[in-house]
Coordinates of C-alpha atoms and ligand atoms in Angstrom, one line a residue:
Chain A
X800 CA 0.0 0.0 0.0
X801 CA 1.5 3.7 -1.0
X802 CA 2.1 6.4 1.9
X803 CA -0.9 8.3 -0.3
X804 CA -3.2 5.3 0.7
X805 CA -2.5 5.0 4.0
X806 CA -2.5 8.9 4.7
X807 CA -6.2 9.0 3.1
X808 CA -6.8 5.4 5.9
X809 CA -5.8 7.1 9.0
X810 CA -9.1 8.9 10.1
X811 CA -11.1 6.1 9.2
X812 CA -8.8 3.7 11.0
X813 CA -8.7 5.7 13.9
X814 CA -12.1 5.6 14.2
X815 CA -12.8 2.1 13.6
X816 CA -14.2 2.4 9.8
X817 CA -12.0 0.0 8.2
X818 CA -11.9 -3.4 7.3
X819 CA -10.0 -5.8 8.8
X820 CA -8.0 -6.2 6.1
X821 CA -7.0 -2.8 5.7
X822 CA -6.3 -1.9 9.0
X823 CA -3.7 -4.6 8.4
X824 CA -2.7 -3.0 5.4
X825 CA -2.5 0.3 7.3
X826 CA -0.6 -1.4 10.3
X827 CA 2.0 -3.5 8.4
X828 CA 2.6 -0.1 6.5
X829 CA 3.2 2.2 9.6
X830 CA 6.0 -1.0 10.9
X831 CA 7.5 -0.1 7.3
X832 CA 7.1 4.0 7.3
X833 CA 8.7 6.4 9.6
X834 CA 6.7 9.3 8.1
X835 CA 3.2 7.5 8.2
X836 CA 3.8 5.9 11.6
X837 CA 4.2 9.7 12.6
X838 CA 1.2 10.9 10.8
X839 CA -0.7 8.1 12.5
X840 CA 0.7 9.2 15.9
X841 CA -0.1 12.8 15.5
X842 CA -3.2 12.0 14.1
X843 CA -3.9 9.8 17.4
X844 CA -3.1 12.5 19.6
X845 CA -5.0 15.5 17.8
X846 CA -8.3 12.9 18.1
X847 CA -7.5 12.0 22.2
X848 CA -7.2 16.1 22.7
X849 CA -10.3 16.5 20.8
X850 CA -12.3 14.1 22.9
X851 CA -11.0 14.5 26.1
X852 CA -11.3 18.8 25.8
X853 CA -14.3 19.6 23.8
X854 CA -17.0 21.9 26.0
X855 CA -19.6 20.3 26.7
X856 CA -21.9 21.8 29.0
X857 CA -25.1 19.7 30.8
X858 CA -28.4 21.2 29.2
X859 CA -29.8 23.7 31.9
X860 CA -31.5 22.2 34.8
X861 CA -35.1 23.7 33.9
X862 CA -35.3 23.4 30.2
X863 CA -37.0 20.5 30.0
X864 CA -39.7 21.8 32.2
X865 CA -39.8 25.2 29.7
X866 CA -39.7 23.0 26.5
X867 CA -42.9 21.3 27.9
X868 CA -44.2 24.3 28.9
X869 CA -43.5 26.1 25.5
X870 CA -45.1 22.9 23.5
X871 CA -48.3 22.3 25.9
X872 CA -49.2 25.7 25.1
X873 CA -52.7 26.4 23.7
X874 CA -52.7 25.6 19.7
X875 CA -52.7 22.3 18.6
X876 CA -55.3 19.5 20.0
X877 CA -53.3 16.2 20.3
X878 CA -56.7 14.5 21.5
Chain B
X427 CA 0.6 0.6 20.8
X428 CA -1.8 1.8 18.0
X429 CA -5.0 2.4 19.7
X430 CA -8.3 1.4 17.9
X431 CA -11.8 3.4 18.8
X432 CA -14.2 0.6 18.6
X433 CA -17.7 1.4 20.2
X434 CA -19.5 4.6 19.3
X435 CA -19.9 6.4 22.3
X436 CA -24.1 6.7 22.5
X437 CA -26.2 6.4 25.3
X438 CA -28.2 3.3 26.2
X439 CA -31.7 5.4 26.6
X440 CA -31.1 6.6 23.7
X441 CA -30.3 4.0 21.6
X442 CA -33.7 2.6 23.7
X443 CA -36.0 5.2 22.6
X444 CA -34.5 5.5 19.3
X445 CA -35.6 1.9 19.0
X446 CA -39.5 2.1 20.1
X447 CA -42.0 4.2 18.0
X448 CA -43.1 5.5 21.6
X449 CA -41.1 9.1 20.5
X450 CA -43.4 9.5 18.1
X451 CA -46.4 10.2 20.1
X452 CA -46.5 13.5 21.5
X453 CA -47.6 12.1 25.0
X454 CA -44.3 10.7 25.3
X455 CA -42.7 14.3 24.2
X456 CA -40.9 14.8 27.9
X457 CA -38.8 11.3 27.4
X458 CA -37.6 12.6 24.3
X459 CA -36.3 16.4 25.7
X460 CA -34.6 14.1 28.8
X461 CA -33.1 12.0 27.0
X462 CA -31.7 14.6 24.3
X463 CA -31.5 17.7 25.7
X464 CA -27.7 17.5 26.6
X465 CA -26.7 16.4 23.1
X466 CA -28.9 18.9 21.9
X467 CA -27.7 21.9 24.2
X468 CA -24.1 21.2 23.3
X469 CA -24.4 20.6 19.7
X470 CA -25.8 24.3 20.0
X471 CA -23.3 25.8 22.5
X472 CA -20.8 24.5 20.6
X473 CA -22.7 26.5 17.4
X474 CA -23.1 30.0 19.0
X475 CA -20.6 29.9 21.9
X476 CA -22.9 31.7 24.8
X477 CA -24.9 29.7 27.3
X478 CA -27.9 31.9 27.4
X479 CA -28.6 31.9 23.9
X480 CA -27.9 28.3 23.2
X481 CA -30.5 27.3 25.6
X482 CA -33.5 29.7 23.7
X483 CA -32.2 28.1 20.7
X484 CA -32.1 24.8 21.8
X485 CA -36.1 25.0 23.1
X486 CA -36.7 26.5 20.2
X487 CA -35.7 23.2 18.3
X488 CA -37.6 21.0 20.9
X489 CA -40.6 23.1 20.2
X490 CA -39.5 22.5 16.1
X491 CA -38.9 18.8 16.8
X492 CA -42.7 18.9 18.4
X493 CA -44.3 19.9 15.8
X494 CA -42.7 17.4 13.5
X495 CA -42.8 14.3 15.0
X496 CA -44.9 12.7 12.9
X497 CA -42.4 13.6 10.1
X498 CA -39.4 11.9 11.3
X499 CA -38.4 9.1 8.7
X500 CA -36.6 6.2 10.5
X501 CA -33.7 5.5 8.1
X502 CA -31.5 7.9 10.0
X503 CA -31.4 7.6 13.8
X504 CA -33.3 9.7 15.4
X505 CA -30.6 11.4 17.4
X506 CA -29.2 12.8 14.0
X507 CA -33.1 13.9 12.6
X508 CA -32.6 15.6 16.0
X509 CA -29.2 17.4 15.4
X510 CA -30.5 17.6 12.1
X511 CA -33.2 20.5 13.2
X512 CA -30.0 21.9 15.3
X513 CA -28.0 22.9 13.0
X514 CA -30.5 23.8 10.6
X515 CA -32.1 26.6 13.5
X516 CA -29.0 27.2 14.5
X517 CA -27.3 28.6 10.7
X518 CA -30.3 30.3 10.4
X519 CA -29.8 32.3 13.5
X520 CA -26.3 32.7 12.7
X521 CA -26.9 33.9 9.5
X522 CA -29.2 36.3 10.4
X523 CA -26.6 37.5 12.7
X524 CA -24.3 37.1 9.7
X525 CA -21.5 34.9 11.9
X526 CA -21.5 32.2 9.5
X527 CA -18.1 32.8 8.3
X528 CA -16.4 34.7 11.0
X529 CA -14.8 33.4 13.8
X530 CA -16.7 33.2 16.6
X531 CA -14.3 34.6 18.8
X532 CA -13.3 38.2 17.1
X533 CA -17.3 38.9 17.3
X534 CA -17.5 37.4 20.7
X535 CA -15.0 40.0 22.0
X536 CA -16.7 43.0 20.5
X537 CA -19.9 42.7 21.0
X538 CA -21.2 39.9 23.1
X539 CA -19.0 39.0 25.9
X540 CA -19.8 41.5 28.8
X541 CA -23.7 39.9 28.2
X542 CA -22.5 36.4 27.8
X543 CA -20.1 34.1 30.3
X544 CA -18.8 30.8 28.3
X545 CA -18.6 27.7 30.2
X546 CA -15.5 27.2 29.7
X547 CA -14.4 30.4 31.6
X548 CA -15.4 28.1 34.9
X549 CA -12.3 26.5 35.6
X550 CA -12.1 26.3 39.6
X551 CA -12.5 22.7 39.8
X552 CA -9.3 22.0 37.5
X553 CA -5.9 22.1 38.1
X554 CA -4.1 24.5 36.1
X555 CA -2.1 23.0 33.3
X556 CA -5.4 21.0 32.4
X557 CA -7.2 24.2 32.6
X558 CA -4.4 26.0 29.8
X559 CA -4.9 22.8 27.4
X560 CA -8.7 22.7 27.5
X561 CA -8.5 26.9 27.4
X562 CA -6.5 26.2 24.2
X563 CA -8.1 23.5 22.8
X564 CA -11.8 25.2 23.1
X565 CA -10.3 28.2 21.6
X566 CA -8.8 26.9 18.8
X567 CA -12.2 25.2 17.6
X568 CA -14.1 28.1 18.5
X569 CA -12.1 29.9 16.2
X570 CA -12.7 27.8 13.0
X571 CA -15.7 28.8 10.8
X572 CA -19.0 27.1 11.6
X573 CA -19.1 24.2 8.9
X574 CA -15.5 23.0 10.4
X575 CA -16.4 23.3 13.9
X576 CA -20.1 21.6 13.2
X577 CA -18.2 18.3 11.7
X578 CA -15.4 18.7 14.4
X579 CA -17.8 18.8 17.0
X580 CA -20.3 16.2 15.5
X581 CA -17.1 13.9 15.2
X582 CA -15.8 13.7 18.5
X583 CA -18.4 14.8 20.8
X584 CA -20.8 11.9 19.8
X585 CA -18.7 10.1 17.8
X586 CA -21.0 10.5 14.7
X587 CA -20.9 7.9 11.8
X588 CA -19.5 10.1 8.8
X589 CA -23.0 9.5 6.9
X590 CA -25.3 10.7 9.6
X591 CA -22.6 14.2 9.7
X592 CA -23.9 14.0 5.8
X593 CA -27.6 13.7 6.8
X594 CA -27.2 16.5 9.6
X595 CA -25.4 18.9 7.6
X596 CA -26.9 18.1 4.4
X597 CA -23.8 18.1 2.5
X598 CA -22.5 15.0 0.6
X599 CA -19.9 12.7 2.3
X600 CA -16.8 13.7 0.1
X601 CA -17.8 17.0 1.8
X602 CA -17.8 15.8 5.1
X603 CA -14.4 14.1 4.4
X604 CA -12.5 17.0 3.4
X605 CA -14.2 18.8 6.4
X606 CA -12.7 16.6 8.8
X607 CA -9.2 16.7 7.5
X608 CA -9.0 20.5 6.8
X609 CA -10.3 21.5 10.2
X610 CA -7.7 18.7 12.1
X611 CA -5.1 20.6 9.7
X612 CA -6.2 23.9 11.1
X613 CA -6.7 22.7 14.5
X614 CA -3.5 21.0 14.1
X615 CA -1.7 24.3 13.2
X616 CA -3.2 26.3 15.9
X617 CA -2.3 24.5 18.2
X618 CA 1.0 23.6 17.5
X619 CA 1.8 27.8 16.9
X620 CA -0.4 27.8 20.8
X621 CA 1.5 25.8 22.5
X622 CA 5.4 24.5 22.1
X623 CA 5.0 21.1 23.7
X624 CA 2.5 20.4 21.2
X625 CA 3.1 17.8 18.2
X626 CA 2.9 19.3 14.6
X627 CA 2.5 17.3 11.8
Ligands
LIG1137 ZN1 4.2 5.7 4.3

């Protein structure tokens, strides 16, 4: 498999896209490849930092109570 | 060693209501809002940055999702006909604001911040070099336009398959694709120029 293969495999086989057989191909490749084994690293990395620090805030404690309020109001009949 | 992501990170209520036509009737409407109000809520904050305003937005899209249910089509999940609506009310409020292609961050500092207070600002219960990264981090996506940060976001905070992100953003997959690597490049850059102990490609 070329480096241009395997650079265009790393996203999907970081996130588990692939099939067996090519994450083998991409694995066997990286053993091989200074430069891809690198790109895989980095790539690896940028994905753990972008899990582990995106913002993610808990929905406010009363907006379930004002969506049901909002949608209960007068309008439609459900019956 | 090479680590593999295997399992899609989803919850098990939702994957239970996603699986029961229950959601559809409008008596069950409260299950839905619990179940998805804190995937719905970030997807948003993540759009427009300010706590406030994502919350009217996001009722604003339960209210939308209310009123139609009975439209849903089961071949996507129904998470992503959720996130779906999102975005959707969310570019239209940006581009009424006209932030769709400016970074969030050189508007928020003009004109917004004294009204809003980002999360993210709340850092008392971590210690401090965590506190710099994530300060970084969250900066360095808030500062790419809104169709990278929308796939970024999508991506890694729910682990979305790359043809839902299609679906939601209603943009093909090769789209999608070159989304993904062109914001990581950005991202990538950023942070590598933010910080020196981070790796650059
Ligand atoms: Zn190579």
């Amino acid at each position: 498999m070329s480096c241009t293969n395997v650079q265009n495999l790393i996203m999907p086989y970081l996130d588990g896209d692939l099939s067996k057989d090519e994450s083998n191909a991409v694995e066997d490749h990286v053993q091989e490849c200074r430069k891809c084994a690198r790109d895989l690293d980095n790539s690896q990395y940028l994905s753990r930092l972008l899990k582990d620090n995106l913002d993610l805030p808990e929905a406010p404690k009363d907006l379930r109570e004002a969506v049901i309020e909002t949608v209960a109001e007068p309008g439609k009949d459900g019956g | 060693m090479l680590l593999r992501k295997g399992k899609k990170r989803r919850p098990r209520e939702a994957e239970a209501v996603e699986k029961r036509p229950m959601f559809r009737d409008p008596r069950n409407f409260g299950l839905v809002v619990q179940t998805y109000q804190n995937q719905l809520f970030r997807y948003v904050y993540n759009m427009v940055h300010d706590h406030h305003l994502a919350e009217d937005l996001t009722q604003e899209v339960f209210a939308k999702v209310y009123r139609s249910l009975t439209s849903y089509n089961p071949k996507y999940p129904f998470s992503a006909w959720l996130l779906r609506i999102a975005h959707n009310h969310g570019i239209d409020y940006l581009r009424q604001k006209k932030l769709q292609t400016v970074s969030y961050d050189s508007v928020t500092n003009e004109e917004t911040l004294h009204e809003a207070s980002p999360e993210f600002h709340d850092t008392s219960a971590r210690t401090a070099e965590d506190t710099t990264q994530r300060a970084i981090i969250q900066e360095a996506i808030y500062s790419l336009p809104v169709d990278y940060r929308s796939v970024i976001v999508l991506r890694y905070l729910g682990g979305t398959k790359l043809e839902e992100i299609a679906y939601i953003l209603g943009i093909p997959m090769g789209t999608v694709k070159s989304r993904i690597n062109r914001a990581r490049q950005i991202l990538q850059r950023l942070l590598a120029e933010s910080k020196p102990g981070t790796r650059a490609p």
